[in-house]
Coordinates of C-alpha atoms in Angstrom, one line a residue:
M16 CA 0.2 185.9 61.5
S17 CA -2.7 187.5 59.6
F18 CA -3.3 190.8 57.8
P19 CA -6.3 193.2 57.8
G20 CA -9.0 192.2 55.4
E21 CA -7.6 188.7 54.9
S22 CA -10.4 186.1 55.1
V23 CA -10.2 182.8 57.1
E24 CA -10.4 180.9 53.8
S25 CA -7.4 182.6 52.3
R26 CA -5.4 182.1 55.5
L27 CA -6.4 178.4 55.5
R28 CA -5.5 178.1 51.8
E29 CA -2.1 179.7 52.4
S30 CA -1.4 177.4 55.4
E31 CA -2.3 174.3 53.3
E32 CA 0.0 175.5 50.5
R33 CA 2.9 176.0 52.9
Y34 CA 2.3 172.6 54.4
R35 CA 2.2 171.0 50.9
A36 CA 5.4 172.9 49.9
V37 CA 7.1 171.5 53.0
I38 CA 6.0 168.0 52.1
E39 CA 6.9 168.3 48.4
N40 CA 10.4 169.6 49.2
A41 CA 11.1 167.2 52.0
S42 CA 14.1 164.8 51.3
D43 CA 12.2 162.0 53.2
M44 CA 9.6 159.8 51.4
I45 CA 6.1 160.8 52.6
Q46 CA 3.0 158.9 51.8
S47 CA -0.6 158.9 52.9
C48 CA -2.7 155.7 52.5
R49 CA -6.4 155.2 52.8
P50 CA -7.7 152.3 54.9
D51 CA -8.0 150.1 51.7
G52 CA -4.3 150.6 51.0
S53 CA -4.7 153.0 48.1
F54 CA -2.5 156.1 48.1
E55 CA -4.1 159.4 49.1
F56 CA -0.9 161.3 48.2
V57 CA 2.9 160.8 47.9
N58 CA 5.6 163.5 47.8
A59 CA 8.2 164.2 45.1
A60 CA 10.9 162.3 47.1
W61 CA 8.7 159.2 47.1
L62 CA 8.2 159.4 43.4
R63 CA 11.9 160.0 42.7
K64 CA 13.1 157.2 44.9
L65 CA 10.7 154.6 43.5
G66 CA 10.5 155.8 40.0
Y67 CA 6.7 156.2 39.6
T68 CA 4.6 159.0 38.1
P69 CA 1.7 160.6 39.9
E70 CA -0.7 158.9 37.4
E71 CA 0.8 155.5 38.1
V72 CA 0.5 156.0 41.8
E73 CA -3.3 156.4 41.4
H74 CA -3.5 152.8 40.4
L75 CA -1.2 151.4 43.1
K76 CA -1.9 150.1 46.5
L77 CA 0.5 150.0 49.4
W78 CA 1.2 146.2 49.0
D79 CA 2.4 146.8 45.4
I80 CA 5.5 148.5 46.6
I81 CA 6.4 146.3 49.6
H82 CA 9.1 143.7 49.2
P83 CA 7.9 140.1 50.0
D84 CA 10.4 139.9 52.9
S85 CA 8.7 142.9 54.5
L86 CA 5.1 142.2 53.7
D87 CA 4.0 140.5 56.9
H88 CA 5.7 143.2 59.0
C89 CA 4.2 146.1 57.0
Q90 CA 0.7 144.6 57.1
Q91 CA 1.0 144.5 60.9
V92 CA 2.3 148.1 61.1
F93 CA -0.5 149.3 58.8
S94 CA -3.1 147.4 60.8
Q95 CA -1.8 149.0 64.1
A96 CA -1.7 152.5 62.5
S97 CA -5.1 152.1 61.0
G98 CA -6.4 151.4 64.5
G99 CA -5.1 154.8 65.6
E100 CA -1.8 153.6 67.2
P101 CA 1.3 155.6 66.2
I102 CA 4.3 153.4 65.2
D103 CA 7.9 154.4 65.6
D104 CA 11.0 152.8 64.2
V105 CA 9.4 151.1 61.3
Q106 CA 11.8 149.0 59.2
A107 CA 10.7 148.0 55.7
T108 CA 11.9 147.3 52.2
F109 CA 10.1 148.9 49.2
I110 CA 10.4 147.8 45.6
S111 CA 11.0 150.5 43.0
K112 CA 9.3 150.4 39.6
D113 CA 12.4 148.9 38.0
G114 CA 12.6 146.1 40.7
R115 CA 15.2 147.6 42.9
A116 CA 15.0 146.9 46.6
V117 CA 14.9 150.1 48.6
P118 CA 15.4 149.6 52.4
V119 CA 13.7 152.4 54.5
E120 CA 13.1 153.3 58.1
G121 CA 10.6 155.7 59.6
N122 CA 7.3 156.0 61.4
A123 CA 3.5 155.9 60.8
T124 CA 0.6 157.9 62.3
S125 CA -3.1 158.0 61.7
R126 CA -5.4 160.9 60.7
V127 CA -8.7 160.7 62.6
V128 CA -11.9 162.6 61.7
D129 CA -15.0 162.2 63.9
G130 CA -13.4 159.3 65.7
R131 CA -12.6 157.4 62.5
V132 CA -9.2 156.8 60.9
I133 CA -9.4 158.0 57.4
A134 CA -5.7 157.8 56.4
T135 CA -2.3 156.6 57.6
H136 CA 0.6 158.9 57.1
S137 CA 4.1 157.5 56.9
F138 CA 7.5 159.2 56.8
F139 CA 10.4 157.1 55.5
R140 CA 14.1 157.7 55.0
D141 CA 16.0 155.8 52.3
I142 CA 18.8 153.9 54.1
T143 CA 20.2 152.1 51.1
E144 CA 23.7 153.5 51.6
R145 CA 23.7 152.7 55.3
V146 CA 22.6 149.1 54.7
R147 CA 25.2 148.8 52.0
S148 CA 27.8 150.0 54.4
E149 CA 26.7 147.6 57.1
Q150 CA 26.7 144.8 54.6
L151 CA 30.1 145.7 53.5
E152 CA 31.3 145.8 57.1
E153 CA 29.7 142.4 57.8
R154 CA 31.3 141.0 54.6
N155 CA 34.7 142.4 55.6
A156 CA 34.2 140.9 59.1
E157 CA 33.3 137.6 57.5
L158 CA 36.4 137.7 55.3
E159 CA 38.5 138.5 58.3
R160 CA 37.0 135.6 60.2
E161 CA 37.7 133.3 57.3
R162 CA 41.3 134.7 57.0
V163 CA 41.8 134.1 60.7
A164 CA 40.3 130.6 60.4
R165 CA 42.6 129.7 57.5
Y166 CA 45.6 131.1 59.5
L167 CA 44.7 129.1 62.5
E168 CA 44.4 125.9 60.4
K169 CA 47.7 126.7 58.7
M170 CA 49.3 127.1 62.1
A171 CA 47.8 123.9 63.3
A172 CA 49.0 122.1 60.2
L173 CA 52.4 123.8 60.6
G174 CA 52.5 122.5 64.2
K175 CA 51.9 118.9 63.0
L176 CA 54.5 119.3 60.2
S177 CA 57.0 120.9 62.5
A178 CA 56.7 118.0 65.0
G179 CA 57.1 115.5 62.2
L180 CA 60.0 117.3 60.7
A181 CA 61.8 117.6 64.0
H182 CA 61.4 113.9 64.5
E183 CA 62.5 113.1 60.9
L184 CA 65.5 115.5 61.0
N185 CA 66.6 114.4 64.4
N186 CA 67.3 110.8 63.4
P187 CA 69.8 111.5 60.6
A188 CA 71.3 114.4 62.4
A189 CA 71.9 112.3 65.5
A190 CA 73.3 109.5 63.4
A191 CA 75.7 111.9 61.7
Q192 CA 76.8 113.3 65.1
R193 CA 77.4 109.8 66.5
A194 CA 79.3 108.8 63.4
A195 CA 81.5 111.9 63.4
A196 CA 82.3 111.4 67.1
Q197 CA 83.2 107.8 66.5
M198 CA 85.2 108.6 63.4
R199 CA 87.4 111.0 65.4
E200 CA 88.3 108.1 67.7
E201 CA 88.9 105.8 64.7
M202 CA 91.1 108.3 62.9
E203 CA 93.2 108.7 66.0
E204 CA 93.6 104.9 66.2
I205 CA 94.4 104.6 62.5
E206 CA 97.1 107.3 62.8
A207 CA 98.6 105.4 65.7
L208 CA 98.6 102.2 63.7
A209 CA 100.2 103.9 60.7
M210 CA 103.0 105.2 62.9
R211 CA 103.7 101.8 64.3
L212 CA 103.6 100.2 60.8
A213 CA 106.2 102.8 59.7
Q214 CA 108.3 101.8 62.7
H215 CA 108.0 98.1 61.6
G216 CA 109.6 99.1 58.4
L217 CA 106.5 98.6 56.2
G218 CA 107.5 99.9 52.7
A219 CA 105.7 101.1 49.7
T220 CA 104.9 97.6 48.5
G221 CA 103.4 96.6 51.9
W222 CA 101.3 99.8 52.0
A223 CA 100.0 99.0 48.5
R224 CA 99.0 95.5 49.6
L225 CA 97.1 96.9 52.6
H226 CA 95.4 99.5 50.3
D227 CA 94.4 96.7 47.9
A228 CA 93.1 94.7 50.8
R229 CA 91.0 97.7 52.0
H230 CA 89.5 98.4 48.6
G231 CA 90.4 95.8 46.1
V232 CA 88.4 92.7 47.1
R233 CA 85.1 94.5 47.2
A234 CA 86.0 96.3 43.9
E235 CA 86.5 92.9 42.3
G236 CA 83.0 91.8 43.3
A237 CA 84.4 88.9 45.4
Q238 CA 82.3 89.9 48.4
V239 CA 78.7 88.5 48.4
E240 CA 75.9 89.5 50.7
L241 CA 76.0 87.3 53.8
S242 CA 73.2 86.2 55.9
P243 CA 73.5 87.0 59.6
L244 CA 74.3 83.4 60.4
D245 CA 76.9 83.0 57.7
R246 CA 78.5 86.3 58.7
A247 CA 78.7 85.2 62.3
D248 CA 80.3 81.9 61.3
R249 CA 82.9 83.7 59.1
E250 CA 83.7 86.2 61.8
D251 CA 84.3 83.3 64.2
A252 CA 86.6 81.6 61.7
V253 CA 88.6 84.7 61.0
A254 CA 88.8 85.6 64.7
S255 CA 90.2 82.0 65.3
W256 CA 92.7 82.5 62.5
L257 CA 93.9 85.8 64.0
S258 CA 94.1 84.4 67.5
A259 CA 96.2 81.5 66.3
R260 CA 98.7 84.0 65.0
G261 CA 98.9 85.9 68.2
V262 CA 96.7 88.9 67.2
E263 CA 95.1 90.6 70.2
N264 CA 91.5 91.7 70.2
A265 CA 90.8 89.4 67.3
W266 CA 87.1 89.6 67.8
Q267 CA 87.1 93.4 67.3
I268 CA 89.2 93.2 64.1
A269 CA 87.4 90.3 62.5
P270 CA 84.1 92.1 61.5
G271 CA 86.1 94.8 59.6
L272 CA 88.1 92.2 57.7
I273 CA 84.9 90.3 56.8
A274 CA 83.4 93.6 55.6
V275 CA 86.1 94.0 53.0
G276 CA 85.7 90.4 51.8
M277 CA 88.6 88.8 53.6
D278 CA 88.7 85.1 54.6
E279 CA 91.5 82.8 55.9
D280 CA 93.0 82.2 52.5
R281 CA 93.1 85.9 51.5
L282 CA 94.4 86.8 54.9
G283 CA 97.2 84.2 54.4
E284 CA 98.1 85.9 51.1
L285 CA 98.0 89.3 52.6
V286 CA 100.5 88.6 55.5
S287 CA 102.7 86.2 53.6
D288 CA 105.5 88.8 52.9
L289 CA 104.7 91.2 55.8
P290 CA 107.1 91.5 58.7
A291 CA 105.9 89.2 61.5
A292 CA 105.9 92.1 63.9
A293 CA 103.7 94.2 61.6
I294 CA 100.9 91.6 61.0
A295 CA 98.7 92.5 63.9
D296 CA 98.9 96.2 63.3
A297 CA 98.5 95.8 59.5
L298 CA 95.3 93.8 59.9
A299 CA 94.0 96.2 62.5
W300 CA 94.7 99.1 60.1
V301 CA 92.7 97.3 57.4
S302 CA 89.8 96.7 59.7
Q303 CA 89.8 100.2 61.2
S304 CA 90.1 101.8 57.8
R305 CA 87.0 99.9 56.7
T306 CA 85.2 101.1 59.8
T307 CA 86.0 104.7 59.0
D308 CA 84.7 104.2 55.4
E309 CA 81.4 103.0 56.9
L310 CA 81.3 106.0 59.2
V311 CA 81.9 108.3 56.3
E312 CA 79.0 106.6 54.4
T313 CA 76.8 107.0 57.5
I314 CA 77.5 110.7 57.6
A315 CA 77.0 111.0 53.9
S316 CA 73.7 109.1 54.1
S317 CA 72.5 111.2 57.0
A318 CA 73.3 114.4 55.1
R319 CA 71.4 113.0 52.0
S320 CA 68.4 112.3 54.2
I321 CA 68.5 115.8 55.7
S322 CA 68.9 117.3 52.2
D323 CA 66.0 115.1 50.9
L324 CA 63.8 116.4 53.8
V325 CA 64.7 120.0 53.1
G326 CA 64.0 119.4 49.4
A327 CA 60.6 117.8 50.3
V328 CA 59.7 120.8 52.4
K329 CA 60.7 123.2 49.6
E330 CA 58.7 121.1 47.1
Y331 CA 55.8 120.9 49.5
S332 CA 55.7 124.7 50.0
Y333 CA 56.9 125.6 46.5
M334 CA 59.4 128.1 48.1
D335 CA 60.9 130.6 45.7
R336 CA 58.2 130.0 43.1
A337 CA 55.1 131.8 41.9
P338 CA 51.9 130.5 43.7
E339 CA 50.4 129.1 40.5
Q340 CA 52.5 126.3 39.1
E341 CA 52.4 123.7 36.4
V342 CA 52.8 120.5 38.4
D343 CA 52.5 116.8 38.4
I344 CA 50.1 116.2 41.3
H345 CA 52.0 113.0 42.3
D346 CA 55.0 115.2 43.2
G347 CA 53.0 117.1 45.7
I348 CA 51.4 113.9 47.2
E349 CA 54.9 112.3 47.5
S350 CA 56.3 115.4 49.2
T351 CA 53.4 115.4 51.6
L352 CA 53.9 111.7 52.4
R353 CA 57.6 112.5 53.1
I354 CA 56.6 115.2 55.5
L355 CA 54.1 112.9 57.2
A356 CA 56.4 109.8 57.2
H357 CA 56.8 109.9 61.0
K358 CA 53.1 109.1 61.4
L359 CA 53.2 106.2 59.0
K360 CA 56.0 104.5 61.0
D361 CA 53.5 103.6 63.7
G362 CA 52.4 100.6 61.5
T363 CA 49.8 102.2 59.2
R364 CA 50.0 100.5 55.8
L365 CA 50.2 102.8 52.7
V366 CA 48.9 101.8 49.3
R367 CA 49.6 103.8 46.2
D368 CA 47.6 103.4 43.0
F369 CA 48.9 106.2 40.8
D370 CA 48.1 106.8 37.1
R371 CA 51.5 108.4 36.2
S372 CA 50.2 109.2 32.7
L373 CA 47.9 112.0 34.0
P374 CA 48.8 115.4 32.5
R375 CA 50.4 118.2 34.5
V376 CA 48.0 120.8 35.8
L377 CA 48.3 124.6 36.4
V378 CA 47.2 125.0 40.1
L379 CA 48.1 126.9 43.3
A380 CA 50.6 124.2 44.2
G381 CA 51.4 125.2 47.7
E382 CA 47.7 125.4 48.7
L383 CA 47.0 122.1 46.9
N384 CA 49.6 120.4 49.1
Q385 CA 47.8 121.7 52.1
V386 CA 44.7 119.8 50.9
W387 CA 46.8 116.6 50.6
T388 CA 48.1 117.2 54.1
N389 CA 44.7 117.5 55.6
L390 CA 43.2 114.5 53.8
I391 CA 46.2 112.2 54.3
D392 CA 46.7 113.2 57.9
N393 CA 43.0 112.5 58.6
A394 CA 43.1 109.2 56.9
I395 CA 46.1 108.1 58.9
D396 CA 44.4 109.1 62.1
A397 CA 41.2 107.2 61.1
A398 CA 43.0 104.1 60.0
G399 CA 45.1 103.8 63.1
S400 CA 48.3 101.8 63.6
E401 CA 46.9 98.6 62.2
G402 CA 44.9 100.1 59.4
E403 CA 45.4 101.0 55.7
V404 CA 45.6 104.3 53.9
R405 CA 44.9 104.2 50.1
I406 CA 45.8 107.0 47.7
R407 CA 44.6 106.6 44.1
T408 CA 44.8 108.9 41.1
F409 CA 42.9 108.4 37.9
R410 CA 41.2 110.1 35.0
D411 CA 37.4 110.4 34.9
G412 CA 36.2 112.0 31.7
D413 CA 37.5 115.5 31.6
Q414 CA 38.7 115.5 35.3
I415 CA 41.7 114.4 37.2
V416 CA 40.7 112.6 40.4
V417 CA 42.7 112.1 43.6
E418 CA 41.1 109.7 46.0
V419 CA 42.4 109.5 49.6
G420 CA 40.8 106.6 51.5
D421 CA 41.1 104.6 54.7
N422 CA 39.6 101.5 56.2
G423 CA 38.8 103.1 59.5
P424 CA 35.4 103.3 61.3
G425 CA 34.0 105.8 58.8
V426 CA 31.9 109.0 59.2
P427 CA 28.3 108.4 60.4
L428 CA 25.7 109.1 57.7
E429 CA 24.0 111.7 59.8
L430 CA 27.3 113.7 60.1
Q431 CA 28.4 113.5 56.5
S432 CA 26.5 116.5 55.3
R433 CA 28.4 118.6 57.9
I434 CA 31.8 117.3 57.4
F435 CA 33.0 120.3 55.4
D436 CA 31.4 122.9 57.8
P437 CA 33.9 125.1 59.6
F438 CA 34.8 124.1 63.2
F439 CA 33.0 120.8 62.8
T440 CA 35.1 117.7 63.7
T441 CA 34.5 114.0 64.4
K442 CA 37.8 113.8 66.4
E443 CA 38.0 113.9 70.1
V444 CA 38.2 117.2 72.0
G445 CA 41.6 118.7 71.6
K446 CA 42.6 116.6 68.6
G447 CA 41.1 118.6 65.8
T448 CA 40.3 122.3 65.0
G449 CA 37.4 121.5 62.7
L450 CA 39.0 123.7 60.0
G451 CA 41.0 121.3 57.9
L452 CA 38.3 120.1 55.7
D453 CA 36.7 123.5 55.4
V454 CA 40.0 124.9 54.3
A455 CA 40.5 122.0 51.9
R456 CA 37.0 122.6 50.4
R457 CA 37.7 126.3 49.9
I458 CA 41.1 125.7 48.2
I459 CA 39.7 123.1 45.9
V460 CA 36.4 124.8 45.0
E461 CA 37.1 128.5 45.3
R462 CA 40.8 128.6 44.4
C463 CA 41.3 125.7 42.0
G464 CA 37.8 125.6 40.5
G465 CA 37.5 121.9 41.4
E466 CA 35.2 119.6 43.4
I467 CA 35.6 117.6 46.6
D468 CA 33.2 115.1 48.1
L469 CA 33.0 112.3 50.7
R470 CA 31.8 108.7 50.5
S471 CA 31.9 106.8 53.7
E472 CA 30.8 103.7 55.3
P473 CA 32.4 101.6 58.1
G474 CA 35.7 100.2 56.7
D475 CA 35.7 102.3 53.6
T476 CA 36.0 106.1 53.6
R477 CA 37.0 108.0 50.5
F478 CA 37.6 111.7 49.9
R479 CA 37.7 112.5 46.2
V480 CA 39.2 115.7 44.8
R481 CA 38.4 116.5 41.2
L482 CA 40.4 119.0 39.1
G483 CA 39.3 119.9 35.6
L484 CA 41.5 118.9 32.7
G485 CA 40.8 122.4 31.3
R486 CA 43.7 123.3 33.6
A487 CA 45.9 120.6 32.2
T488 CA 49.0 121.9 30.4
S489 CA 51.1 119.0 29.1
A490 CA 51.7 115.3 29.4
A491 CA 53.0 114.0 32.7
P492 CA 56.5 112.6 32.8
A493 CA 57.0 108.8 32.4
A494 CA 56.2 106.8 35.5
A495 CA 59.0 106.4 38.0
P496 CA 60.6 103.0 38.1

């Protein structure tokens, strides 16, 4: 739109001023560069984002504000734009005056006069916040992947431990169940024998002699441990003695009598003043009573085994305790070995070389036990049923060192640098998740502030975990006998 009397020059000047005002007030960064890379002009947003003054820009060239990572790409874009080719979707990273990286995106076009490119105009938008948001999303996604990986490894470890525990718990539980069922039968038989002895007129003195026979001989220490051959000979002798006196099922009664320390002479003393009709039932009662004592001990022993296993699991997981605990590292190793005992029964030899004088340390005890599980389980697998697993603890300067080794085939040298990578495994397909050692490294390095490394050659593989003594809290208890 023009007005009467307005010259072409004034209209052109007004148009240029409007154009410049638009550029100056734009929120995007706008720049114009000459073919040699010097700046023809930049707008206020450009100056504000990068922190330069107009005077300083006069001495800059385009390459002075380009981040090294974007330099090759920007040179290519500038070359194309300088040839008259418009470029869309330019991605670049600038460097502000104070050294900050400023990621941008935009486009570039050329200004041509008389067929010659005299400047390249670029329009850029600061995408710092978007990039930061994308990086945050990626980091969160990475953390989620790591969390899922750790969860999967824990589930895999839990599967192994569950299988082992089921096996370990089944043995004492089955033994207790068998003993309880047998004891019910024995108790019924003892009750029947007691009723018959009462019918035989066995008095208080006679019962006292039977009670002493059941408990007294062993209490006096007269019974010595017999070899299988000596026990068999003594059982035959006692069975013959019983048979000679008309006792039925002598071969069933004899082992129980031998178990309480009876021989022919002691048997003669026992029955010397018993009614003749009561002798067979009296000796059967002593033998059966001893059998029930053994069954009770079997049940008690099985219950102790189950209790010990539950205690080992609680110690292993540090249930009902804060995650960070002051612990003797040997306790966690022993709990782990108890959990993995079923795998060692295949014949793998275990060698302990513990320095029990090591101080206690303040660590994430439950997570540390997961490390021992991964390392010891791998060592058992590598050693095989005829191999050897070695666990050693010692002090090295200002560090506590736990070394888990085996005499298996070893890790090939070309694979050792990848052994702690997630999802990498040297085991057969389906026998490993490839997460165990990655999780172990994260726990030791990131959670406990320690170190873990591998030294391996055929016949000698050693994983070493180092924990700083700066986390030591007190002296360890005296070595277990």
